[in-house]
XYZ file of N, CA, C and O in Angstrom:
456
model
N 100.998 100.065 120.467
C 101.466 99.034 119.289
C 101.947 97.819 120.170
O 102.981 97.985 120.789
N 101.617 96.864 119.760
C 102.342 95.581 120.194
C 103.614 95.546 119.332
O 103.748 95.268 118.126
N 104.595 95.222 120.286
C 105.929 95.199 119.810
C 106.263 93.804 119.304
O 107.647 93.582 118.837
N 105.392 92.956 119.127
C 105.846 91.771 118.776
C 105.037 90.911 117.759
O 105.092 90.006 117.143
N 104.014 92.075 117.100
C 103.306 91.651 115.993
C 103.242 93.101 115.080
O 103.583 93.953 115.339
N 102.515 92.538 113.840
C 102.354 93.608 112.794
C 101.378 94.576 113.350
O 100.218 93.744 114.127
N 100.869 95.352 112.901
C 99.665 96.469 113.339
C 98.895 96.909 112.210
O 99.848 97.729 111.513
N 97.726 96.811 111.974
C 97.038 97.180 110.779
C 96.131 98.371 111.160
O 95.336 98.232 111.881
N 96.437 99.624 110.631
C 95.393 100.814 110.988
C 94.676 100.919 109.637
O 95.264 101.042 108.507
N 93.091 101.004 110.077
C 92.494 101.410 108.793
C 90.962 102.027 109.346
O 90.778 102.062 110.498
N 90.523 102.970 108.365
C 89.188 103.589 108.995
C 88.272 102.271 108.908
O 87.106 102.605 109.663
N 88.172 101.267 108.132
C 87.222 100.232 107.877
C 88.015 99.075 108.514
O 87.901 97.883 108.159
N 88.574 98.951 109.922
C 89.047 97.972 110.403
C 88.192 96.793 110.735
O 88.782 95.715 110.499
N 87.159 96.806 110.754
C 86.151 95.772 111.082
C 86.128 94.891 109.396
O 86.148 93.483 109.622
N 86.306 95.661 108.398
C 86.346 94.775 107.162
C 87.640 94.053 107.126
O 87.639 92.845 106.877
N 88.927 94.650 107.294
C 90.003 93.959 107.580
C 89.978 92.819 108.491
O 90.555 91.876 108.213
N 89.205 93.148 109.875
C 89.372 92.204 110.847
C 88.646 90.943 110.493
O 89.231 89.648 110.659
N 87.583 91.094 109.561
C 86.512 89.804 109.133
C 87.355 89.074 108.241
O 87.349 87.568 108.244
N 87.846 89.640 107.332
C 88.758 88.815 106.132
C 90.111 88.158 106.819
O 90.357 87.145 106.247
N 90.603 88.995 107.353
C 91.750 88.452 108.305
C 91.642 86.992 109.154
O 92.580 86.397 109.227
N 90.460 87.404 109.762
C 90.108 86.107 110.594
C 89.923 84.940 110.117
O 89.698 83.574 110.100
N 89.540 84.972 108.928
C 89.157 83.906 107.739
C 90.305 83.496 107.053
O 89.992 82.437 106.063
N 91.395 83.920 107.134
C 92.651 83.410 106.268
C 93.796 83.323 107.517
O 93.831 83.807 108.193
N 94.811 82.322 107.056
C 95.780 82.017 108.165
C 96.863 83.196 108.287
O 97.364 83.467 107.016
N 97.177 83.877 109.064
C 97.969 85.140 108.893
C 99.322 84.834 109.545
O 99.555 83.842 110.677
N 100.300 84.794 108.758
C 101.820 84.314 109.063
C 102.134 84.925 110.080
O 101.971 86.122 110.627
N 103.138 84.140 110.935
C 103.412 84.959 111.998
C 104.386 86.044 111.634
O 104.945 86.006 110.831
N 104.558 87.225 112.443
C 104.355 87.141 113.810
C 102.892 87.691 114.124
O 102.699 88.011 115.212
N 101.796 87.464 113.066
C 100.664 87.743 113.469
C 100.318 89.187 113.174
O 101.051 89.986 112.803
N 99.234 89.822 113.297
C 98.602 90.985 113.116
C 97.631 91.560 113.883
O 96.718 90.739 114.447
N 97.711 92.880 114.528
C 96.718 93.326 115.194
C 95.988 94.232 114.396
O 96.816 95.241 113.899
N 94.626 94.163 114.351
C 93.635 95.331 113.548
C 93.454 96.603 114.562
O 92.757 96.211 115.591
N 93.786 97.766 114.380
C 92.976 99.047 115.065
C 92.372 99.997 114.155
O 93.325 100.420 113.214
N 91.244 99.451 114.289
C 90.420 100.676 113.487
C 90.689 102.068 113.959
O 90.835 102.384 115.022
N 90.748 103.180 112.865
C 90.876 104.428 113.198
C 89.667 105.191 113.076
O 88.888 105.001 112.444
N 89.264 105.945 114.485
C 88.154 106.381 114.659
C 87.768 107.341 113.777
O 86.801 107.526 113.572
N 88.705 108.406 113.745
C 88.361 109.777 113.037
C 88.561 109.292 111.223
O 89.606 108.805 111.065
N 87.783 109.633 110.494
C 87.750 109.573 109.086
C 87.582 111.064 108.663
O 87.064 112.161 109.132
N 87.860 111.035 107.300
C 87.679 112.440 106.537
C 89.086 112.800 105.980
O 90.156 112.097 105.877
N 88.832 113.902 105.195
C 90.147 114.190 104.115
C 91.438 114.284 104.692
O 92.447 113.865 104.447
N 91.634 115.051 106.042
C 92.689 115.322 106.807
C 93.264 113.923 107.070
O 94.586 113.642 106.979
N 92.511 113.210 107.985
C 92.801 111.715 108.276
C 93.605 110.962 107.100
O 94.288 110.239 107.113
N 92.619 110.816 105.883
C 93.279 109.988 104.820
C 94.323 110.578 104.394
O 95.114 109.653 103.898
N 94.614 111.769 104.457
C 95.927 112.177 103.693
C 96.761 112.022 104.761
O 98.071 111.639 104.159
N 97.024 112.025 105.863
C 97.795 111.707 106.913
C 98.295 110.217 106.672
O 99.546 110.286 106.609
N 97.343 109.207 106.563
C 97.937 107.812 106.435
C 98.114 106.949 104.988
O 98.607 106.223 104.736
N 97.750 108.077 104.026
C 97.927 107.991 102.490
C 97.052 106.451 101.953
O 97.740 106.065 101.225
N 96.056 106.361 102.538
C 95.265 104.896 102.012
C 93.891 105.253 101.780
O 93.397 104.238 101.468
N 93.327 106.498 101.792
C 92.060 106.579 101.530
C 91.170 106.142 102.566
O 91.520 105.663 103.678
N 89.797 105.925 102.324
C 88.674 105.597 103.164
C 89.025 104.235 103.630
O 88.284 103.709 104.642
N 89.149 103.266 102.332
C 89.049 102.060 102.593
C 90.326 101.086 102.714
O 90.335 99.831 103.022
N 91.379 101.786 102.651
C 92.655 101.204 102.557
C 93.265 100.627 103.959
O 92.415 101.043 105.046
N 94.824 100.537 104.224
C 95.256 100.130 105.244
C 96.566 100.466 105.312
O 97.356 100.443 104.188
N 97.252 100.584 106.564
C 98.737 100.699 106.507
C 99.099 99.781 107.729
O 98.340 99.793 108.726
N 100.124 99.035 107.282
C 100.520 98.114 108.393
C 102.018 98.506 108.626
O 102.873 98.797 107.993
N 102.186 98.419 110.100
C 103.323 98.939 111.020
C 103.860 97.648 111.430
O 103.657 97.023 112.186
N 105.139 97.883 111.153
C 106.173 96.752 111.646
C 106.337 97.142 113.153
O 105.896 98.072 113.867
N 106.797 95.897 114.088
C 106.962 96.282 115.650
C 107.776 97.249 115.949
O 107.658 97.865 116.982
N 108.605 97.605 114.992
C 109.343 98.497 115.159
C 109.251 100.256 115.138
O 109.826 101.002 115.093
N 107.944 100.155 114.547
C 107.421 101.445 114.146
C 107.002 101.753 112.513
O 107.110 102.853 112.341
N 108.116 101.250 111.760
C 108.225 101.507 110.501
C 107.096 100.905 109.574
O 106.521 100.045 109.909
N 106.634 101.710 108.702
C 105.808 101.442 107.739
C 106.056 100.040 107.107
O 107.399 99.935 106.158
N 105.376 98.860 107.139
C 105.873 97.651 106.515
C 104.954 97.642 104.839
O 105.738 97.285 104.040
N 103.826 98.109 104.888
C 102.872 97.988 103.724
C 101.794 98.611 103.831
O 101.308 99.225 104.963
N 101.169 99.055 102.561
C 100.112 99.993 102.619
C 99.178 99.873 101.228
O 99.995 99.691 100.466
N 98.020 100.107 101.479
C 97.114 100.193 100.166
C 95.939 101.084 100.559
O 95.914 101.094 101.349
N 95.634 101.370 99.350
C 94.260 102.003 99.072
C 93.123 101.332 98.849
O 92.224 101.815 98.481
N 93.486 100.265 98.396
C 92.403 99.181 97.970
C 91.690 98.861 99.238
O 92.267 98.594 100.246
N 90.295 98.550 98.835
C 89.336 97.620 99.708
C 90.254 96.112 100.517
O 90.827 95.662 99.660
N 89.460 95.901 101.765
C 90.202 94.884 102.311
C 90.023 93.284 101.705
O 90.764 92.779 101.226
N 88.806 93.430 100.873
C 88.660 92.312 100.062
C 89.363 91.976 98.626
O 89.803 90.902 98.301
N 90.092 93.010 98.316
C 90.960 93.277 97.100
C 92.135 93.020 97.470
O 93.374 92.323 96.775
N 92.764 93.572 98.843
C 93.851 93.687 99.140
C 94.552 92.519 100.142
O 95.826 92.435 100.425
N 93.508 91.928 100.749
C 94.255 90.726 101.877
C 95.027 89.793 101.134
O 96.168 89.652 101.951
N 94.618 89.338 99.925
C 95.703 88.310 99.441
C 97.226 88.883 99.167
O 98.202 88.370 99.607
N 97.318 90.189 98.686
C 98.668 90.575 98.703
C 99.181 90.785 100.114
O 100.633 90.786 100.015
N 98.670 91.311 101.064
C 99.252 91.489 102.278
C 99.484 90.117 102.976
O 100.624 90.152 103.401
N 98.798 89.199 103.003
C 99.189 87.878 103.536
C 100.457 87.330 102.904
O 101.491 86.854 103.225
N 100.333 87.771 101.401
C 101.786 87.097 100.485
C 103.017 87.941 100.882
O 104.037 87.458 101.266
N 102.873 89.504 101.222
C 103.916 90.160 101.877
C 104.435 89.861 103.078
O 105.695 90.050 103.299
N 103.530 89.260 104.160
C 103.857 88.789 105.475
C 104.636 87.556 105.221
O 105.542 87.390 105.800
N 104.366 86.652 104.192
C 104.643 85.468 104.017
C 106.169 85.585 103.538
O 107.342 85.058 104.033
N 106.547 86.344 102.493
C 107.794 86.758 101.999
C 108.778 87.415 102.924
O 109.927 87.168 102.662
N 108.129 88.433 103.680
C 108.985 89.065 104.327
C 109.132 88.817 105.722
O 110.256 89.128 106.636
N 108.461 87.853 106.394
C 108.549 87.222 107.728
C 108.627 85.700 107.718
O 109.091 85.272 108.813
N 108.351 85.342 106.548
C 108.452 83.808 106.895
C 109.689 83.058 107.293
O 109.455 81.946 107.950
N 110.746 83.621 106.689
C 111.945 82.923 106.910
C 112.216 83.194 108.772
O 113.121 82.432 109.023
N 111.555 84.087 109.159
C 111.877 84.354 110.765
C 110.820 83.539 111.415
O 111.535 83.248 112.592
N 109.969 83.411 111.056
C 108.693 82.429 111.827
C 108.229 81.262 111.236
O 108.246 80.398 112.175
N 108.216 81.158 110.140
C 108.095 80.225 109.294
C 106.564 79.135 109.589
O 106.090 77.994 109.307
N 105.875 79.793 110.354
C 104.437 79.167 110.582
C 103.226 80.078 110.870
O 103.520 81.355 110.961
N 102.202 79.568 110.335
C 100.886 80.562 110.477
C 100.681 81.029 112.114
O 101.059 80.268 113.042
N 100.089 82.194 112.387
C 99.796 82.306 113.602
C 98.608 82.032 113.886
O 97.724 81.405 113.166
N 98.158 81.858 115.362
C 96.799 81.380 115.578
C 95.544 82.341 115.264
O 94.391 82.018 115.442
N 95.857 83.645 114.879
C 94.876 84.445 114.299
C 95.166 85.941 114.567
O 96.124 86.145 114.528
N 94.050 86.829 114.607
C 94.104 88.174 114.488
C 93.861 88.853 115.678
O 92.507 88.285 116.104
N 94.335 89.665 116.252
C 94.004 90.588 117.263
C 93.286 91.788 116.905
O 93.440 92.033 116.007
N 92.198 92.467 117.699
C 91.789 93.555 117.505
C 91.480 94.332 118.564
O 91.725 94.238 119.787
N 91.515 95.951 118.316
C 91.576 96.871 119.455
C 90.392 97.651 118.846
O 89.916 97.614 117.742
N 89.802 98.406 119.825
C 88.231 99.069 119.436
C 88.902 100.268 118.360
O 88.045 100.531 117.631
N 89.939 101.393 118.699
C 89.867 102.493 118.152
C 91.461 102.743 118.344
O 91.919 102.497 119.269
N 91.921 103.533 117.285
C 93.303 103.952 117.592
C 93.271 105.417 118.409
O 92.137 105.720 118.699
N 94.242 105.582 119.246
C 94.287 106.549 120.302
C 94.391 108.009 119.537
O 94.732 108.024 118.378
N 93.852 109.135 120.172
C 94.014 110.386 119.377
C 95.406 110.679 119.636
O 96.196 110.200 120.332
N 95.960 111.751 118.838
C 97.298 112.017 118.583
C 97.906 112.359 119.930
O 99.021 112.246 120.472
N 97.116 112.892 121.199
C 97.745 113.266 122.131
C 97.718 112.480 123.133
O 98.073 112.388 124.343
N 97.418 110.987 122.900
C 97.396 110.006 123.806
C 98.647 109.282 123.879
O 99.322 109.565 122.731
N 98.756 108.467 124.844
C 100.226 108.000 124.613
C 100.254 106.761 123.502
O 99.595 106.665 122.813
N 101.485 106.373 123.095
C 101.716 105.715 121.875
C 101.233 104.283 122.068
O 101.155 103.682 121.063
N 100.944 103.647 123.199
C 100.233 102.292 123.111
C 98.902 102.284 122.646
O 98.110 103.322 122.816
N 98.756 101.435 121.787
C 97.393 101.477 121.063
C 96.377 100.502 121.936
O 96.775 99.302 121.989
N 95.271 101.299 122.085
C 93.992 100.313 122.866
C 94.502 99.699 124.025
O 95.636 99.556 124.673
N 93.462 99.097 124.615
C 93.819 97.978 125.604
C 92.941 96.958 125.470
O 91.868 97.026 124.591
N 93.124 95.915 125.959
C 92.527 94.464 125.610
C 91.674 94.316 126.767
O 91.479 94.470 127.881
């Protein structure tokens, strides 16, 4: 996990990536990490269903989550970032980063490689 940005985890990370890439993401920015394994057990673990997302702060705490699909929930996510982080950063970020897949539970805590 990038300790300077928010991290969004989703089974449909590519959908979130596309929508966030077309919207100015407020700083500190967001890294999208698709979760490779899907299914009932994985969905229950992150509590967002098959199309939702969970966003984790740089300190590892859950910042935001939704079970709604990216096209419905992106405006709410961007507003939550603006409201909660805008006073600290006050400017849009240059974009959205992406990683290929989230690590398995037995891998190190760092997410993906660039």
